[in-house]
Each structure stands twice: as C-alpha cells, then as structure tokens.
C-alpha cells in the first residue's frame, strides 16, 4: 500500500503545479487526546490578531477529533496539517500557500512570496502549541527533545536547507520522496526579513535584558511562548519555549524570533 501511495504521489507531482511542502511525516510516539481537539482552539490560536485578520484565518481553521488544519501564527503563509491514525501513527504535513513549484517536468523551482519561517520551525512550534492545549499528551520536555532529534534526522536527507520534500516514518527513517527532478523546489524563505523589524521591536514592549553570559531575561512575552534563535546568516541555532522569562543562547550575537517579533541579542 505504501509503494502504491508513493507512486501516485510522484505521478501527481509531475502532472500538477504544487506548493513547496513536506511530504508525509508519521510520528508513532505522539499521544493524542482527541477529546481535546475542539473548535475553540481555533479561537485561541488567532485571538491576538486584528479583527479582520481573525476572520480571515479563522475561517480556514479546522480542528476536531478527526484532525486539524490551520495557518500557523509563526508564518501565516504555511498551513499545518495533523491527522491522528490510531493504528499507524500521527500523520503530519506542512505546505506553503503563497508559492508554487514551476516547471515540474524539467526540474521544478519555487516561485512566489518568500516566507518568514522554515517548515521545521512550524512543525516544532505547532506540535508544542497543541501540547499546551492538551491535544498532544506527551510531557513537554520529552516532546521538545524528541522533535528536535527527529527533525535533525529529516534535515539530514533533504536536498533543501530545511525539511522540504522529506518523507518520514518514525522507526523507518527519512528519505526524499520526489528525487532529483524536484530538488530545486525548495521553499523560498527570506532570512533578511528577520533583520528588518529590529527598530520596531522596542516600540511594542518586547525587551531582552542581559543577566549573564549568553543569558537573557525577556520582558513583554509569556512564559510559554515558543521562540527560535538564529545566527547572523539566518541558520537556526535553537528552538524552545520561554521558561520563567529566561532564555540562553549558544552564541552571540544572535537573532531572537518570538511572537512574530524579532530582536538582536548581543
């Protein structure tokens, strides 16, 4: 059955223009409580947006006992999809809405508006978000460690810089589904955008106070907010959740992205 699915998927990629995406990711270790998968989560996800934006993204958000699909607040151009299968594991995918793969038959290249987050960041952030809402039942610390470990495995086989086009089955490994013809259809992510809002950050109350070597206390963020640290080249250094308002970066200077805001740490 799996071989048949792969054949159909490859054929579909050749015939139709598709968006940059991951392929099927299956985690067997995740414990899902379907009773916690309610429509009210959609309201919580977008509660901090302006009214017009809430209506826009809320209308496409779907979460119930059979699955979830919604635009990630980490990068609203990325759709996160989760489908729990009691027998086979948790099926996951992420894809971009604002880009398409052009010229698939001759070696596709992504075109469209560059995103502001990587697929791996969204996969990590949204599973941790669902853990906070009680959907994912795994312990937060063990889930964080597990996701980082598995994401590293996916990155190791991708022809892109992140986990684009990777197909992954926990216990079986990760591999490229499409092969060389689709190797150039990697997501467009404009890492330079991370450096643009630095001046605006201070005006909206987010501050990072240095309290030790590579250690910062964050003001204006919540204690369970997800964050990502980048080096100055835009490569991910670290991902996690703020604990008691404190984070520690492995190196300085670094770029902190949190709550859709960016700040330089030095």
C-alpha angles and dihedrals in degrees: 000000000000092000090050091051091051092050092051092047093051091048091050091051090056095049102043138044107247137184125252106270147142117263122231115324116189123191117187096180096064116102113211126196104205091191089068093054100098135152090245089075088070089059091051094048094058101029094112097055128097113269095257092051092047090055092047098052098029091061090061096043116106125177125159139128092291098055149297138258126173146134111272117240087217088068115356091204090068121082117209118206129190128179119178115213112187094206104039107026139256114322116212137179137167126197140172122246098193099055136059134194109244127202095011094174093058100038113299125242124194118243130185141063114339115245128230100224137045123243090243091055091052094045090052097042097047096048089049089048091053089049088056090053092050096249094112106050099194118114110268097236094046091045092051092050093045094050094049090050095049094043089054089055091053093049089053093067102035121108086211127069091255134026098294114146093006120143113201136183116183109239093019102059140236130291143164110266101193103039129206098330090067097034093109095052093093120146117271107236118175103211090180088071088070089068098049103074097051094109092048093052095075093051093061098051104258110134135169115209116195110230101167144344106327088340124122138183112216121215121196097028133098122252093243100043116132116237140185127206121207133187118233091271091059096253116142113253101174143348130199149109126290111254117201089338093295131118132173121208123208091225144009139264096038139156119239119204116192134149089003087300130115131210136174117240116201 
